[in-house]
Amino acid sequence: MKVVYISLTGQTRKFVHKLDMDLLEISSTNPFISINEPFILVAPTYEREATEILYDFIETADNKQYFRGVAGGGNLNFGQLFVFTAKDLAKEYDVPLLHTFEFQGNDEDVKKLKKAVNDLGQA
């Protein structure tokens, strides 16, 4: 399964590179990429204006039909706002919130997300 992500500070990029999976980084210069395969999103936590490109990507061509789940990274100091971007995406697109992690995650976060993605592929 493809892992689509944005990384504004580099933390999310560091995390997804630990996954050893098929990656696609999108940015404000290329959010309108069409893919025809199942994918998950890994979303950092920022205000909607900064993460609007994730929504642009999902809404491009038939991408929405391949969207299987979302993981979110953030800072636990955000309290109830921790990983709200990923939570909002999961709710809006009715996909599972697969995993949440702080900053660039740790080895346990990598294992948990890989297992969640594997379980998705089995369903």
Coordinates of N, CA and C in Angstrom, one line a residue:
M1 N 0.8 -1.2 0.0 CA 0.0 0.0 0.0 C 0.9 1.2 0.0
K2 N 0.5 2.2 -0.8 CA 1.3 3.5 -0.9 C 1.0 4.3 0.4
V3 N 2.0 5.0 0.8 CA 2.0 6.0 1.9 C 2.1 7.4 1.3
V4 N 1.1 8.2 1.4 CA 1.1 9.5 0.9 C 1.2 10.5 2.1
Y5 N 2.1 11.5 2.0 CA 2.3 12.3 3.2 C 2.8 13.7 2.8
I6 N 2.6 14.6 3.7 CA 3.2 16.0 3.6 C 4.2 16.1 4.8
S7 N 5.2 16.9 4.6 CA 6.1 17.1 5.8 C 6.6 18.6 5.7
L8 N 6.0 19.4 6.6 CA 6.4 20.8 6.6 C 7.6 21.1 7.3
T9 N 8.0 20.3 8.3 CA 9.2 20.6 9.1 C 10.2 19.5 9.0
G10 N 9.8 18.4 8.3 CA 10.7 17.2 8.2 C 10.5 16.1 9.2
Q11 N 9.7 16.3 10.2 CA 9.4 15.3 11.2 C 8.6 14.1 10.6
T12 N 7.6 14.5 9.8 CA 6.8 13.4 9.2 C 7.6 12.6 8.2
R13 N 8.4 13.3 7.4 CA 9.3 12.7 6.4 C 10.2 11.7 7.1
K14 N 10.8 12.1 8.2 CA 11.7 11.2 9.0 C 10.9 9.9 9.4
F15 N 9.7 10.1 9.9 CA 8.9 9.0 10.3 C 8.6 8.0 9.2
V16 N 8.0 8.5 8.1 CA 7.6 7.6 7.0 C 8.8 6.9 6.4
H17 N 10.0 7.5 6.4 CA 11.1 6.8 5.8 C 11.5 5.6 6.6
K18 N 11.1 5.6 7.9 CA 11.4 4.4 8.8 C 10.5 3.2 8.4
L19 N 9.4 3.5 7.7 CA 8.4 2.5 7.4 C 8.9 1.5 6.3
D20 N 9.8 1.9 5.5 CA 10.3 1.1 4.4 C 9.1 0.6 3.5
M21 N 8.3 1.6 3.1 CA 7.1 1.3 2.3 C 7.2 2.2 1.1
D22 N 6.3 2.0 0.1 CA 6.2 2.8 -1.1 C 5.6 4.2 -0.7
L23 N 6.5 5.3 -0.9 CA 6.1 6.6 -0.4 C 5.9 7.6 -1.6
L24 N 5.0 8.5 -1.3 CA 4.7 9.6 -2.2 C 4.5 10.9 -1.4
E25 N 5.5 11.8 -1.5 CA 5.4 13.1 -0.8 C 4.7 14.1 -1.7
I26 N 3.7 14.7 -1.2 CA 3.1 15.8 -1.9 C 3.4 17.1 -1.3
S27 N 3.3 18.1 -2.1 CA 3.6 19.5 -1.5 C 2.7 20.5 -2.2
S28 N 2.8 21.7 -1.8 CA 1.9 22.7 -2.4 C 2.1 22.9 -3.9
T29 N 3.2 22.4 -4.4 CA 3.5 22.5 -5.9 C 3.0 21.3 -6.6
N30 N 2.6 20.2 -5.9 CA 2.2 19.0 -6.7 C 1.1 18.2 -6.0
P31 N 0.0 18.9 -5.4 CA -1.0 18.1 -4.7 C -2.0 17.4 -5.7
F32 N -2.0 17.7 -6.9 CA -3.0 17.2 -7.8 C -2.5 16.0 -8.6
I33 N -2.0 15.1 -7.9 CA -1.5 13.8 -8.5 C -2.5 12.8 -8.5
S34 N -2.8 12.1 -9.6 CA -3.7 11.0 -9.6 C -3.0 9.7 -9.4
I35 N -3.5 8.9 -8.5 CA -3.0 7.6 -8.3 C -4.1 6.6 -8.4
N36 N -3.9 5.4 -8.9 CA -4.9 4.4 -9.0 C -4.5 3.1 -8.2
E37 N -4.3 3.3 -6.9 CA -3.9 2.2 -6.1 C -4.3 2.6 -4.6
P38 N -4.5 1.7 -3.8 CA -4.8 2.0 -2.4 C -3.7 2.7 -1.7
F39 N -4.1 3.7 -0.8 CA -3.1 4.4 -0.1 C -3.6 4.8 1.3
I40 N -2.7 5.1 2.1 CA -3.0 5.8 3.4 C -2.3 7.1 3.4
L41 N -2.8 8.0 4.2 CA -2.2 9.3 4.4 C -1.5 9.4 5.8
V42 N -0.3 10.0 5.8 CA 0.3 10.3 7.1 C 0.3 11.9 7.2
A43 N -0.4 12.4 8.2 CA -0.6 13.8 8.2 C -0.1 14.4 9.5
P44 N 0.7 15.5 9.4 CA 1.2 16.2 10.5 C 0.0 17.1 11.0
T45 N 0.1 17.7 12.2 CA -0.9 18.5 12.8 C -0.6 20.0 12.5
Y46 N -1.4 20.6 11.7 CA -1.4 22.0 11.4 C -2.8 22.5 11.1
E47 N -2.9 23.8 11.1 CA -4.2 24.4 10.8 C -4.6 24.0 9.4
R48 N -5.9 24.0 9.1 CA -6.4 23.5 7.8 C -5.7 24.2 6.6
E49 N -5.4 25.5 6.7 CA -4.7 26.2 5.6 C -3.4 25.5 5.2
A50 N -2.7 25.0 6.2 CA -1.4 24.4 5.9 C -1.5 23.0 5.4
T51 N -2.7 22.3 5.7 CA -2.8 20.9 5.3 C -3.9 20.8 4.2
E52 N -4.3 21.9 3.6 CA -5.3 21.8 2.5 C -4.9 21.0 1.4
I53 N -3.6 20.9 1.2 CA -3.1 20.1 0.0 C -3.4 18.6 0.2
L54 N -3.6 18.1 1.4 CA -4.0 16.7 1.6 C -5.4 16.5 1.1
Y55 N -6.3 17.5 1.3 CA -7.7 17.5 0.8 C -7.7 17.6 -0.7
D56 N -6.8 18.5 -1.2 CA -6.7 18.6 -2.7 C -6.3 17.3 -3.3
F57 N -5.3 16.6 -2.7 CA -4.9 15.3 -3.2 C -6.0 14.3 -3.2
I58 N -6.7 14.2 -2.1 CA -7.8 13.2 -2.0 C -8.9 13.4 -3.0
E59 N -9.2 14.7 -3.3 CA -10.2 15.1 -4.2 C -9.8 15.0 -5.7
T60 N -8.6 14.8 -6.0 CA -8.1 14.7 -7.3 C -8.5 13.4 -8.0
A61 N -9.0 13.5 -9.2 CA -9.4 12.4 -10.0 C -10.2 11.4 -9.2
D62 N -9.8 10.1 -9.2 CA -10.5 9.1 -8.4 C -9.8 8.7 -7.1
N63 N -8.9 9.5 -6.6 CA -8.1 9.2 -5.5 C -8.9 8.8 -4.2
K64 N -10.0 9.5 -4.1 CA -10.9 9.3 -2.9 C -11.3 7.8 -2.7
Q65 N -11.5 7.2 -3.9 CA -12.0 5.7 -3.8 C -10.8 4.8 -3.3
Y66 N -9.6 5.3 -3.4 CA -8.5 4.4 -3.0 C -8.0 4.8 -1.6
F67 N -8.5 5.8 -0.9 CA -8.1 6.2 0.4 C -8.6 5.2 1.4
R68 N -7.6 4.6 2.1 CA -7.9 3.5 3.0 C -7.8 3.8 4.5
G69 N -7.0 4.8 4.9 CA -6.8 5.2 6.3 C -5.8 6.3 6.4
V70 N -5.7 6.8 7.7 CA -4.9 7.9 7.9 C -4.1 7.7 9.3
A71 N -2.9 8.2 9.3 CA -2.1 8.2 10.6 C -1.8 9.7 10.8
G72 N -1.6 10.0 12.1 CA -1.3 11.4 12.4 C -0.1 11.6 13.3
G73 N 0.7 12.6 13.1 CA 1.8 12.9 13.9 C 1.5 14.3 14.5
G74 N 2.1 14.5 15.7 CA 1.9 15.8 16.3 C 2.7 15.9 17.6
N75 N 2.3 16.8 18.5 CA 3.0 17.1 19.7 C 1.9 16.9 20.8
L76 N 2.2 16.0 21.8 CA 1.3 15.7 22.9 C 1.0 17.0 23.7
N77 N 1.8 18.0 23.7 CA 1.6 19.2 24.4 C 0.3 19.9 23.8
F78 N -0.1 19.5 22.6 CA -1.3 20.1 22.0 C -2.6 19.7 22.8
G79 N -2.5 18.7 23.7 CA -3.6 18.3 24.4 C -4.7 17.7 23.5
Q80 N -5.9 18.2 23.6 CA -7.0 17.7 22.8 C -6.9 18.0 21.3
L81 N -6.0 18.9 21.0 CA -5.7 19.2 19.6 C -4.6 18.3 19.0
F82 N -4.1 17.3 19.8 CA -3.1 16.4 19.3 C -3.7 15.6 18.1
V83 N -3.0 15.6 17.0 CA -3.3 15.0 15.7 C -4.7 15.3 15.2
F84 N -5.2 16.5 15.4 CA -6.6 16.8 15.0 C -6.7 16.8 13.5
T85 N -5.6 17.0 12.7 CA -5.7 17.0 11.3 C -6.0 15.5 10.8
A86 N -5.3 14.6 11.4 CA -5.6 13.2 11.0 C -7.0 12.8 11.5
K87 N -7.4 13.2 12.6 CA -8.8 12.9 13.1 C -9.8 13.5 12.2
D88 N -9.6 14.7 11.8 CA -10.6 15.4 10.9 C -10.7 14.7 9.5
L89 N -9.5 14.3 9.0 CA -9.5 13.5 7.7 C -10.3 12.2 7.9
A90 N -10.0 11.5 8.9 CA -10.7 10.2 9.2 C -12.2 10.4 9.2
K91 N -12.6 11.4 9.9 CA -14.0 11.6 10.1 C -14.7 12.1 8.8
E92 N -14.0 13.0 8.1 CA -14.6 13.6 6.9 C -14.7 12.6 5.8
Y93 N -13.7 11.7 5.7 CA -13.7 10.7 4.6 C -14.1 9.3 5.0
D94 N -14.5 9.2 6.3 CA -15.0 7.9 6.8 C -14.0 6.7 6.6
V95 N -12.7 7.0 7.0 CA -11.6 6.0 6.9 C -11.1 5.9 8.4
P96 N -10.5 4.7 8.7 CA -10.0 4.6 10.0 C -8.7 5.4 10.3
L97 N -8.7 5.9 11.6 CA -7.5 6.5 12.1 C -6.6 5.3 12.6
L98 N -5.6 5.0 11.8 CA -4.8 3.8 12.0 C -3.8 3.9 13.2
H99 N -3.2 5.1 13.4 CA -2.2 5.2 14.4 C -1.9 6.7 14.6
T100 N -1.5 7.1 15.8 CA -1.0 8.4 16.1 C 0.4 8.3 16.7
F101 N 1.2 9.3 16.5 CA 2.6 9.3 17.0 C 3.0 10.7 17.3
E102 N 4.0 10.8 18.1 CA 4.6 12.1 18.5 C 5.8 12.4 17.7
F103 N 5.9 13.6 17.2 CA 7.1 14.1 16.4 C 7.4 13.1 15.3
Q104 N 8.6 12.5 15.3 CA 9.0 11.6 14.2 C 8.8 10.1 14.6
G105 N 8.0 9.9 15.6 CA 7.7 8.5 16.0 C 8.9 7.8 16.5
N106 N 8.7 6.5 17.0 CA 9.7 5.7 17.5 C 9.6 4.3 16.8
D107 N 10.4 3.4 17.2 CA 10.3 2.0 16.6 C 9.0 1.3 16.9
E108 N 8.4 1.6 18.0 CA 7.1 1.0 18.3 C 6.0 1.6 17.4
D109 N 6.1 2.9 17.2 CA 5.1 3.5 16.3 C 5.2 2.9 14.9
V110 N 6.4 2.7 14.4 CA 6.7 2.1 13.1 C 6.0 0.7 13.0
K111 N 6.3 -0.1 14.1 CA 5.7 -1.5 14.1 C 4.1 -1.4 14.1
K112 N 3.6 -0.5 14.9 CA 2.1 -0.4 15.0 C 1.5 0.0 13.7
L113 N 2.1 1.0 13.0 CA 1.5 1.5 11.8 C 1.6 0.4 10.7
K114 N 2.8 -0.2 10.6 CA 3.0 -1.3 9.6 C 2.0 -2.4 9.8
K115 N 1.7 -2.8 11.1 CA 0.7 -3.8 11.4 C -0.7 -3.3 10.9
A116 N -1.0 -2.1 11.3 CA -2.3 -1.6 10.9 C -2.5 -1.6 9.4
V117 N -1.5 -1.2 8.7 CA -1.6 -1.2 7.2 C -1.7 -2.6 6.7
N118 N -0.9 -3.5 7.2 CA -1.0 -4.9 6.8 C -2.4 -5.5 7.1
D119 N -3.0 -5.2 8.2 CA -4.3 -5.6 8.6 C -5.3 -5.0 7.6
L120 N -5.1 -3.8 7.2 CA -6.0 -3.2 6.2 C -6.0 -3.9 4.9
G121 N -4.8 -4.3 4.5 CA -4.6 -5.0 3.2 C -5.2 -6.4 3.2
Q122 N -5.3 -7.0 4.4 CA -5.9 -8.3 4.6 C -7.4 -8.3 4.6
A123 N -8.0 -7.1 4.9 CA -9.5 -7.0 5.0 C -10.1 -7.0 3.6

